[in-house]
């Protein structure tokens, strides 16, 4: 039994309950906390005060790299590395290079999007403190959880537990890190 | 000026009397099922014992798949001469089969990406199976051009990898564009499918852990990447999913456009037309929806999924098949009109020959299956008759194979020089190799329904009425 505490977890039964609880926890001024739901709940980002995701910036970077790669590959191979006239056509033209650059834009955007999502989410992470909670199995199924981390400056074992209980949280447990 | 604005803003008196009709929204999950019911239903298919019918179907599908394996071994051992294409028909059955299979994949991406962007919530119960269909169809499609190159051990020459000859690919060629289009399509489809599955794999991991099945909990857990349903994760995840849908949409439209460039960029009469890209994309979606119906209707019956795949879903799929089938019919007419209006004798001859020449049997089969068959979907009674819809869906696929056959054979067998005219007859190897791909497809699909969540549980839960946090609050 580790003596270090990760924080407190509380279970809620419906999306409406968890939404209300999230708004209350946000208004109480907590910063290091999370909501665990089996599916994305519409409006939860606002209720939690989560900022807009940064994934699109990474995607855009991927797309630009993909397009430049396509154009660069075709120009370098055909008009620089091995000049070969085919059918009397120019050695390089952005027109015939476009379809492949377009496909590579999409390919690189897809990779950047997925890598960006994993990176921002710090995944894969096969172990996490919340997974030890007895009812966590239902977090993927039909129950909703609020986790408030011990490292939050406002965290206080008794007061935080009282807040969660007041909001209607059940099965409140302390998680070990 | 301001008076005119006021007059426009003033509410007409009649509005006070008008009572807007309350139109009920189509229910996406019948019988008001709970979240736990959805999890149990879908996970139960994976967790339960393997049904006997699954083993029988798997045996049959693997046996059929062996025809492709045998056909390819014989081909590589002997040479491409064992296939039936000869000059001037150098694109025989393999290219017909390639275009056929790649087209089938398109409905999966349409359902998962385009309907996602259009916020069509009914897509949720069929998108996972449709995406699986896309991937397996791309696998079957890829076999044909790969072996059609002749010496398959040099197939890597298709990619810009340094080789001992020092030369590079001809990037001016639509065939090279096709290499990039199809390989990007296959890769992005797999990524999209996998990312959509991560939350469901997390659920399966936790259920197997709870049931004490350690090996399976480990394997599903490995691929679930430690997903724990955190809302901070969902925020990035949903954004990533939306972007993937956003890029998969132009991708799917570009893939069949580029496949049609293989034809349209050439100078062959009957191929050299600007209508090809939209016409190919419409045809691809039409054939794909035919295949989705062919697969989903039996699954719905076997696994008793009527609450998740409702009549509303079937109606929508039939209507999309009707719309795209009619677009294809319009394209057939327009090709004839342009052949006449363009006043090019070669083009005119090609189309007369297409409808009344030696391949008239194929042409009229195609017209029947692609233009007349979908017209049945106008009728509600037909759409409610599941067995009849299933038979029509098979005819859709027959028709779309015939379409590619007609396009390739009628144009190539009537070359500019009458001395080189010919007629394509497939060999046994052609027929076996193609027949076997249905087994390859079936085997992969059976493995998918046995081991992976057939429907996106998280997404289905999110579209149920009880998922709305502002609805029915106590």
XYZ file of C-alpha atoms in Angstrom:
651
model
C 0.000 0.000 0.000
C 1.591 3.181 -1.152
C 1.120 6.050 1.237
C 0.923 8.662 -1.510
C -2.616 9.606 -2.546
C -3.536 10.313 -6.170
C -6.845 11.926 -5.296
C -10.540 11.266 -4.850
C -12.965 9.614 -7.239
C -16.757 9.732 -7.110
C -19.328 7.939 -9.236
C -22.449 9.473 -10.800
C -25.363 7.794 -12.553
C -26.541 10.025 -15.385
C -25.054 12.495 -17.881
C -27.126 15.279 -16.301
C -25.682 14.541 -12.841
C -22.106 14.482 -14.063
C -22.619 17.681 -16.019
C -23.903 19.457 -12.939
C -21.075 18.050 -10.832
C -18.464 19.151 -13.396
C -19.808 22.683 -13.422
C -19.686 22.784 -9.608
C -16.117 21.448 -9.429
C -15.031 23.979 -12.038
C -16.706 26.794 -10.116
C -15.033 25.642 -6.909
C -11.743 26.559 -8.601
C -10.095 23.154 -9.040
C -7.566 22.821 -11.867
C -6.139 19.271 -11.686
C -9.242 17.206 -12.053
C -11.015 15.163 -14.676
C -14.319 13.667 -15.698
C -14.479 10.067 -16.899
C -17.330 9.091 -19.189
C -18.072 6.093 -21.423
C -18.820 8.366 -24.372
C -18.211 12.041 -25.157
C -20.927 14.154 -23.521
C -22.022 17.128 -25.536
C -21.213 20.352 -23.666
C -18.808 18.750 -21.184
C -15.782 20.703 -22.424
C -17.556 23.929 -21.542
C -18.778 22.543 -18.225
C -15.201 21.600 -17.335
C -13.605 24.680 -18.816
C -11.401 22.656 -21.181
C -9.859 24.766 -23.917
C -10.185 23.974 -27.603
C -8.039 21.035 -28.648
C -4.610 21.677 -30.188
C -4.868 18.681 -32.531
C -5.779 20.806 -35.613
C -2.427 22.654 -35.476
C -0.515 19.402 -35.586
C -2.759 18.205 -38.422
C -2.084 21.360 -40.403
C 1.663 20.926 -39.977
C 1.340 17.336 -41.190
C -0.670 18.416 -44.219
C 1.870 21.060 -45.238
C 4.751 18.593 -44.870
C 2.810 16.066 -46.975
C 2.154 18.502 -49.807
C 5.744 19.730 -49.870
C 6.977 16.130 -49.793
C 4.853 15.259 -52.843
C 5.897 18.270 -54.897
C 9.517 17.946 -53.751
C 9.732 14.241 -54.534
C 8.399 14.679 -58.058
C 10.504 17.733 -58.817
C 13.693 16.262 -57.361
C 13.365 12.845 -58.987
C 12.188 14.012 -62.421
C 13.753 17.435 -62.938
C 16.967 17.167 -60.922
C 18.134 13.644 -60.086
C 17.349 11.845 -63.370
C 16.093 14.026 -66.189
C 14.010 11.847 -68.474
C 11.680 13.309 -71.071
C 8.508 11.228 -71.343
C 6.044 11.893 -74.146
C 7.613 15.291 -74.873
C 6.180 16.650 -71.650
C 7.984 19.055 -69.292
C 10.346 17.601 -66.698
C 8.268 19.145 -63.944
C 4.868 20.763 -63.767
C 2.801 21.325 -60.629
C -0.209 20.090 -62.592
C 0.868 16.500 -63.047
C 2.479 16.562 -59.602
C -0.772 17.618 -57.999
C -2.705 14.330 -57.605
C 0.164 12.632 -55.760
C 0.847 15.710 -53.614
C -2.853 15.798 -52.775
C -2.834 12.175 -51.649
C 0.329 12.690 -49.597
C -1.225 15.777 -47.971
C -4.065 13.579 -46.770
C -1.792 10.723 -45.720
C 0.519 12.932 -43.670
C -2.418 14.831 -42.155
C -3.917 11.537 -40.994
C -0.672 10.431 -39.363
C -0.114 13.837 -37.754
C -3.690 13.925 -36.434
C -3.458 10.530 -34.796
C 0.051 11.028 -33.426
C -0.996 14.457 -32.193
C -4.035 13.029 -30.442
C -1.939 10.360 -28.707
C 0.754 12.833 -27.776
C -1.632 15.400 -26.312
C -3.461 12.666 -24.398
C -0.198 11.138 -23.110
C -1.268 7.792 -24.531
C -0.486 4.930 -24.615
C -0.469 4.761 -20.809
C -1.475 1.278 -19.812
C -1.540 1.954 -16.099
C -3.309 4.785 -14.377
C -4.397 5.343 -10.793
C -8.106 5.545 -11.669
C -8.042 2.043 -13.152
C -7.669 0.620 -9.646
C -11.054 1.878 -8.524
C -13.444 -0.967 -7.801
C -16.215 0.359 -10.056
C -13.941 1.593 -12.835
C -15.057 -1.199 -15.127
C -18.342 0.643 -15.503
C -16.592 3.841 -16.588
C -16.456 2.402 -20.104
C -19.997 1.089 -19.830
C -22.660 3.264 -18.195
C -21.281 5.163 -15.193
C -19.684 8.587 -14.917
C -16.873 9.659 -12.622
C -15.254 12.807 -11.281
C -11.591 12.580 -10.224
C -9.974 15.365 -8.250
C -6.215 15.041 -7.969
C -4.304 15.464 -4.710
C -1.768 17.753 -6.425
C -4.421 20.420 -6.927
C -3.636 23.342 -4.585
C -7.263 23.468 -3.459
C -7.333 19.764 -2.665
C -8.216 18.971 0.901
C -9.075 15.397 1.765
C -12.120 16.217 3.911
C -13.435 19.308 2.138
C -13.109 17.796 -1.337
C -14.851 14.644 -0.209
C -17.649 16.743 1.273
C -18.004 18.643 -2.013
C -18.268 15.421 -4.016
C -20.780 13.975 -1.565
C -22.864 17.143 -1.689
C -22.965 16.955 -5.490
C -24.458 13.466 -5.291
C -21.305 11.426 -5.904
C -21.453 7.835 -4.704
C -18.771 5.275 -3.891
C -16.289 8.045 -3.082
C -12.822 6.538 -2.731
C -9.295 7.724 -2.226
C -6.999 6.540 -5.020
C -3.424 5.538 -4.361
C -0.843 6.720 -6.825
C -35.306 52.370 -45.549
C -36.014 51.787 -41.851
C -39.752 51.492 -42.563
C -39.110 48.787 -45.089
C -37.002 46.920 -42.546
C -39.715 47.270 -39.913
C -42.340 45.982 -42.314
C -40.202 42.968 -43.058
C -39.583 42.303 -39.369
C -43.247 42.765 -38.310
C -44.805 39.410 -37.527
C -47.722 38.558 -39.827
C -50.972 38.107 -37.900
C -51.519 34.682 -39.405
C -48.491 33.277 -37.547
C -50.336 33.459 -34.227
C -52.885 30.974 -35.523
C -50.426 28.588 -37.141
C -49.569 25.593 -35.027
C -46.323 24.076 -36.328
C -46.651 20.339 -36.826
C -44.584 18.255 -34.430
C -42.666 15.857 -36.609
C -41.331 12.903 -34.629
C -37.621 12.292 -35.141
C -36.701 8.840 -36.282
C -35.579 6.759 -33.312
C -32.005 5.536 -33.714
C -32.139 2.861 -31.011
C -35.509 1.133 -30.668
C -37.187 0.250 -27.354
C -35.301 2.944 -25.398
C -32.406 0.628 -24.564
C -30.025 1.514 -21.723
C -26.264 2.083 -22.048
C -25.569 -1.221 -20.335
C -27.866 -3.058 -22.763
C -25.866 -1.683 -25.707
C -22.567 -2.788 -24.129
C -23.899 -6.244 -23.296
C -25.391 -6.725 -26.749
C -22.280 -5.850 -28.748
C -19.658 -7.232 -26.338
C -21.772 -10.365 -25.879
C -21.134 -11.276 -29.519
C -17.388 -11.325 -28.828
C -17.536 -12.807 -25.336
C -19.976 -15.621 -26.046
C -19.018 -19.027 -27.420
C -18.329 -19.262 -31.149
C -21.610 -20.178 -32.842
C -21.725 -23.270 -35.024
C -22.855 -21.296 -38.083
C -19.712 -19.149 -37.730
C -17.469 -22.192 -38.071
C -19.440 -23.431 -41.085
C -19.291 -20.034 -42.801
C -15.619 -19.670 -41.923
C -14.861 -23.082 -43.421
C -16.741 -22.264 -46.619
C -15.153 -18.811 -46.918
C -11.629 -20.138 -46.378
C -12.236 -22.852 -48.950
C -13.386 -20.254 -51.482
C -10.368 -18.080 -50.600
C -8.105 -20.994 -51.505
C -9.189 -20.521 -55.139
C -7.488 -17.126 -55.178
C -4.384 -18.554 -53.542
C -4.254 -21.455 -56.007
C -4.921 -19.138 -58.955
C -2.133 -16.782 -57.943
C 0.372 -19.568 -57.294
C -0.336 -21.012 -60.723
C -0.080 -17.548 -62.274
C 3.264 -16.723 -60.659
C 4.588 -20.195 -61.423
C 3.620 -20.038 -65.097
C 3.252 -16.423 -66.226
C 0.485 -13.890 -66.850
C -0.387 -15.718 -70.060
C -2.643 -17.962 -68.010
C -5.037 -15.038 -67.732
C -7.367 -14.458 -70.670
C -6.313 -10.993 -71.754
C -4.499 -10.642 -75.050
C -3.617 -7.703 -77.250
C -5.588 -5.486 -77.796
C -7.388 -6.238 -74.505
C -4.476 -5.917 -72.125
C -6.762 -4.940 -69.293
C -8.915 -7.994 -68.855
C -10.664 -9.302 -65.797
C -7.957 -8.217 -63.309
C -8.591 -4.523 -63.887
C -12.368 -5.073 -63.943
C -12.048 -6.801 -60.574
C -9.754 -4.101 -59.222
C -12.177 -1.287 -60.044
C -15.090 -3.384 -58.784
C -13.564 -4.041 -55.367
C -12.157 -0.578 -54.845
C -15.581 0.852 -55.648
C -17.220 -1.340 -53.021
C -15.004 0.146 -50.377
C -16.325 3.631 -51.026
C -19.613 3.250 -49.176
C -17.741 2.477 -45.966
C -15.851 5.751 -46.102
C -18.972 7.577 -47.198
C -20.861 6.296 -44.155
C -18.046 6.925 -41.719
C -16.720 10.241 -43.006
C -19.198 12.113 -45.173
C -22.219 11.247 -43.033
C -20.187 12.213 -39.945
C -19.554 15.675 -41.381
C -23.217 15.979 -42.330
C -24.140 15.032 -38.750
C -26.235 12.087 -39.874
C -26.522 10.309 -36.560
C -28.014 7.175 -38.076
C -24.577 6.251 -39.385
C -23.419 5.123 -35.938
C -24.850 1.615 -35.943
C -23.490 0.656 -39.359
C -20.252 2.621 -39.681
C -17.891 0.129 -38.009
C -18.982 -2.789 -40.190
C -18.949 -0.563 -43.269
C -15.391 0.605 -42.533
C -14.306 -3.003 -42.093
C -15.880 -3.725 -45.465
C -13.834 -0.869 -46.972
C -10.553 -2.250 -45.689
C -11.245 -5.814 -46.788
C -12.442 -4.606 -50.193
C -9.202 -2.638 -50.634
C -7.257 -5.812 -49.757
C -9.139 -7.745 -52.465
C -8.717 -4.870 -54.932
C -4.982 -4.604 -54.326
C -4.349 -8.210 -55.311
C -5.235 -7.603 -58.965
C -3.014 -4.721 -60.097
C -0.238 -6.195 -57.959
C -0.251 -9.428 -59.952
C -1.276 -7.783 -63.214
C 2.129 -6.081 -63.357
C 3.415 -9.450 -64.515
C 6.478 -10.030 -62.383
C 5.030 -9.494 -58.947
C 8.435 -9.613 -57.290
C 9.158 -6.291 -58.973
C 5.932 -4.688 -57.704
C 8.000 -2.465 -55.435
C 9.045 -0.599 -58.597
C 5.649 1.094 -58.254
C 6.940 3.061 -55.268
C 9.647 5.726 -55.425
C 12.365 3.606 -53.876
C 15.924 3.811 -55.197
C 16.645 0.895 -57.541
C 19.681 -0.321 -59.426
C 18.456 1.168 -62.727
C 18.667 4.636 -61.205
C 15.430 5.811 -62.837
C 12.271 7.001 -61.118
C 8.595 6.418 -61.679
C 6.723 8.329 -64.369
C 4.726 10.691 -62.190
C 2.860 11.991 -65.239
C 0.970 8.718 -65.464
C -2.463 8.280 -63.879
C -1.437 4.695 -63.120
C 1.249 6.052 -60.802
C -1.287 8.460 -59.256
C -3.429 5.410 -58.637
C -0.644 3.727 -56.649
C -0.579 6.682 -54.284
C -4.367 7.071 -54.179
C -5.084 3.441 -53.358
C -2.273 2.993 -50.848
C -3.234 6.240 -49.075
C -6.848 5.121 -49.092
C -6.023 1.761 -47.549
C -3.773 3.325 -44.888
C -6.160 6.113 -43.894
C -9.101 3.678 -43.795
C -7.229 1.421 -41.377
C -6.232 4.381 -39.183
C -9.761 5.784 -39.128
C -11.184 2.374 -38.279
C -8.672 1.781 -35.522
C -9.020 5.202 -33.902
C -12.803 4.788 -33.853
C -12.383 1.443 -32.116
C -10.102 2.540 -29.243
C -12.854 3.399 -26.682
C -14.670 0.136 -27.442
C -11.457 -1.831 -27.026
C -11.109 -0.146 -23.622
C -14.553 -1.411 -22.662
C -13.698 -4.930 -23.815
C -10.420 -4.810 -21.845
C -12.285 -3.909 -18.665
C -14.971 -6.528 -19.209
C -12.412 -9.275 -19.814
C -10.449 -8.117 -16.771
C -13.602 -8.305 -14.663
C -14.353 -11.776 -16.059
C -10.826 -12.932 -15.187
C -9.820 -13.627 -18.804
C -6.245 -12.438 -18.545
C -4.950 -13.164 -22.041
C -7.791 -11.458 -23.804
C -7.767 -8.556 -21.329
C -4.067 -8.107 -22.160
C -4.564 -8.225 -25.932
C -7.538 -5.867 -26.059
C -5.815 -3.672 -23.489
C -2.685 -3.460 -25.627
C -4.652 -2.049 -28.548
C -6.862 0.130 -26.322
C -3.678 2.152 -25.606
C -4.731 2.659 -21.987
C -7.908 4.494 -22.925
C -9.720 5.532 -19.753
C -12.573 7.739 -20.948
C -11.112 10.948 -19.569
C -12.990 13.963 -20.858
C -9.689 15.763 -21.456
C -8.903 12.851 -23.782
C -12.332 12.856 -25.383
C -11.822 16.516 -26.252
C -8.708 15.768 -28.325
C -10.125 12.491 -29.561
C -13.297 14.029 -30.934
C -11.318 16.755 -32.655
C -8.994 14.157 -34.181
C -11.957 12.083 -35.332
C -13.574 15.106 -36.922
C -10.356 15.968 -38.777
C -10.001 12.387 -39.978
C -13.582 12.532 -41.261
C -12.779 15.856 -42.874
C -9.765 14.504 -44.768
C -11.307 11.107 -45.554
C -14.080 12.883 -47.460
C -11.876 14.510 -50.122
C -9.806 11.327 -50.075
C -12.669 9.009 -51.003
C -13.806 11.373 -53.741
C -10.252 11.578 -55.088
C -9.636 7.827 -55.098
C -12.305 6.909 -57.593
C -11.632 10.106 -59.511
C -8.039 8.971 -59.971
C -9.193 5.435 -60.811
C -11.358 6.990 -63.509
C -8.314 8.989 -64.737
C -6.710 5.659 -65.594
C -9.351 5.566 -68.304
C -10.247 9.189 -68.966
C -6.675 10.435 -69.507
C -6.161 7.914 -72.324
C -7.345 8.575 -75.890
C -9.445 5.406 -76.214
C -12.964 6.106 -77.547
C -15.514 5.491 -74.795
C -12.981 6.301 -72.072
C -11.784 9.767 -73.011
C -14.654 11.698 -71.385
C -14.882 14.313 -68.663
C -17.959 12.707 -67.084
C -15.873 9.784 -65.844
C -14.789 11.105 -62.413
C -18.271 11.999 -61.033
C -19.807 8.990 -62.730
C -17.231 6.617 -61.227
C -17.673 8.095 -57.748
C -21.481 7.778 -57.935
C -21.145 4.204 -59.176
C -18.686 3.372 -56.417
C -21.034 4.612 -53.713
C -23.921 2.771 -55.344
C -22.041 -0.538 -55.380
C -20.759 0.060 -51.859
C -24.232 0.531 -50.454
C -25.270 -2.626 -52.274
C -22.490 -4.476 -50.480
C -23.300 -2.879 -47.094
C -26.884 -4.107 -47.428
C -25.683 -7.543 -48.515
C -23.552 -7.812 -45.364
C -25.611 -5.985 -42.760
C -29.031 -7.553 -43.383
C -27.908 -11.117 -42.545
C -25.908 -9.873 -39.527
C -28.967 -8.043 -38.245
C -31.043 -11.198 -38.499
C -28.425 -13.553 -37.025
C -27.428 -11.382 -34.059
C -30.950 -9.966 -33.499
C -29.793 -6.376 -33.906
C -33.185 -5.009 -34.984
C -33.116 -2.436 -32.176
C -29.826 -1.015 -33.399
C -30.143 -1.400 -37.180
C -33.700 -0.201 -37.532
C -36.004 0.040 -40.531
C -34.998 3.712 -40.628
C -31.393 2.670 -41.362
C -32.459 0.297 -44.112
C -34.706 2.958 -45.655
C -31.837 5.441 -45.705
C -29.409 3.006 -47.310
C -31.971 2.058 -49.962
C -32.604 5.721 -50.708
C -28.895 6.448 -51.145
C -28.658 3.443 -53.496
C -31.631 4.820 -55.409
C -30.073 8.285 -55.688
C -26.624 7.097 -56.758
C -28.062 4.413 -59.058
C -30.106 7.088 -60.796
C -26.990 9.265 -61.160
C -25.267 6.345 -62.827
C -28.277 5.924 -65.135
C -28.070 9.609 -66.008
C -24.358 9.183 -66.814
C -25.139 6.293 -69.182
C -27.596 8.489 -71.066
C -25.243 11.451 -71.101
C -22.422 9.350 -72.549
C -24.672 8.408 -75.441
C -25.801 11.978 -75.938
C -22.231 13.290 -76.032
C -21.150 10.513 -78.374
C -23.819 11.690 -80.802
C -23.434 15.420 -80.128
C -19.632 15.309 -80.295
C -19.892 13.957 -83.871
C -16.682 11.942 -83.540
C -17.164 8.812 -85.662
C -14.956 6.633 -83.446
C -16.808 7.704 -80.307
C -20.195 7.196 -81.972
C -19.229 3.750 -83.198
C -18.002 2.735 -79.726
C -21.329 3.481 -78.113
C -23.450 1.837 -80.809
C -21.143 -1.164 -80.499
C -21.448 -1.083 -76.715
C -25.234 -1.371 -76.777
C -25.715 -3.560 -79.860
C -22.339 -5.214 -80.528
C -20.957 -8.515 -79.275
C -21.090 -7.334 -75.656
C -24.760 -6.276 -75.800
C -25.596 -9.032 -73.295
C -23.284 -7.430 -70.738
C -24.463 -3.914 -71.511
C -28.145 -4.705 -71.002
C -27.438 -6.731 -67.850
C -25.629 -3.662 -66.550
C -28.487 -1.311 -67.455
C -31.042 -3.630 -65.851
C -29.108 -4.000 -62.609
C -27.913 -0.416 -62.252
C -30.770 1.636 -63.638
C -33.937 -0.442 -63.335
C -33.244 -2.416 -60.124
C -32.727 0.641 -57.866
C -36.066 2.086 -59.007
C -37.751 -0.500 -56.765
C -36.402 1.450 -53.801
C -38.943 4.204 -54.457
C -41.529 2.003 -52.774
C -41.825 1.723 -49.021
C -43.272 -1.765 -49.348
C -40.102 -2.932 -51.113
C -37.806 -1.314 -48.537
C -39.695 -3.084 -45.755
C -39.353 -6.475 -47.417
C -35.899 -7.372 -46.094
C -35.432 -10.527 -48.160
C -36.288 -8.647 -51.369
C -33.931 -5.772 -50.487
C -31.191 -8.334 -49.958
C -31.745 -9.887 -53.391
C -31.753 -6.441 -54.999
C -28.479 -5.647 -53.221
C -26.878 -8.675 -54.859
C -28.096 -7.509 -58.269
C -26.536 -4.101 -57.595
C -23.154 -5.772 -57.248
C -23.655 -7.874 -60.366
C -24.533 -4.694 -62.248
C -21.513 -2.775 -61.063
C -19.122 -5.570 -61.991
C -20.738 -5.635 -65.432
C -20.284 -1.873 -65.744
C -16.514 -2.110 -65.397
C -16.458 -5.141 -67.672
C -18.422 -3.253 -70.353
C -16.240 -0.148 -70.109
C -13.010 -2.101 -70.419
C -14.018 -4.725 -72.970
C -16.131 -2.766 -75.430
C -13.533 -0.055 -75.844
C -10.449 -2.268 -75.984
C -11.824 -5.021 -78.238
C -12.643 -2.470 -80.938
C -9.300 -0.816 -81.530
C -8.715 1.930 -84.131
C -7.448 -0.771 -86.502
C -10.118 -3.352 -87.396
C -7.335 -5.873 -88.025
C -6.605 -5.990 -84.310
C -10.197 -6.365 -83.140
C -10.829 -9.174 -80.700
C -13.088 -10.669 -78.093
C -12.142 -11.302 -74.492
C -12.802 -14.745 -73.070
C -11.698 -15.341 -69.491
C -9.745 -18.464 -68.618
C -10.479 -20.775 -65.703
C -7.646 -19.082 -63.812
C -9.313 -15.681 -64.271
C -12.615 -16.986 -62.972
C -11.141 -18.890 -60.020
C -8.962 -16.004 -58.911
C -11.880 -13.595 -58.925
C -14.295 -16.072 -57.323
C -11.762 -16.671 -54.558
C -11.614 -12.998 -53.593
C -15.157 -13.317 -52.237
C -13.736 -15.963 -49.916
C -10.848 -13.690 -48.918
C -13.341 -10.933 -48.188
C -15.686 -13.290 -46.328
C -12.909 -14.799 -44.217
C -11.673 -11.391 -43.132
C -15.190 -10.189 -42.405
C -16.016 -13.264 -40.318
C -12.854 -12.775 -38.272
C -13.871 -9.148 -37.764
C -17.349 -9.952 -36.432
C -15.941 -12.642 -34.157
C -13.117 -10.669 -32.535
C -13.831 -6.964 -32.849
C -16.780 -4.820 -31.732
C -19.079 -4.810 -34.730
C -20.698 -1.521 -33.796
C -19.194 1.604 -32.193
C -20.716 1.336 -28.727
C -19.505 4.712 -27.473
C -20.954 6.454 -30.513
C -24.291 4.650 -30.288
C -24.591 5.529 -26.603
C -23.875 9.162 -27.413
C -26.856 9.392 -29.809
C -29.413 7.864 -27.436
C -31.845 10.311 -25.790
C -30.570 9.552 -22.283
C -27.049 10.698 -23.297
C -28.267 14.278 -23.545
C -27.244 15.993 -20.307
C -29.923 18.662 -20.720
C -32.746 16.227 -21.297
C -34.950 14.594 -18.688
C -33.048 16.113 -15.790
C -34.740 15.436 -12.459
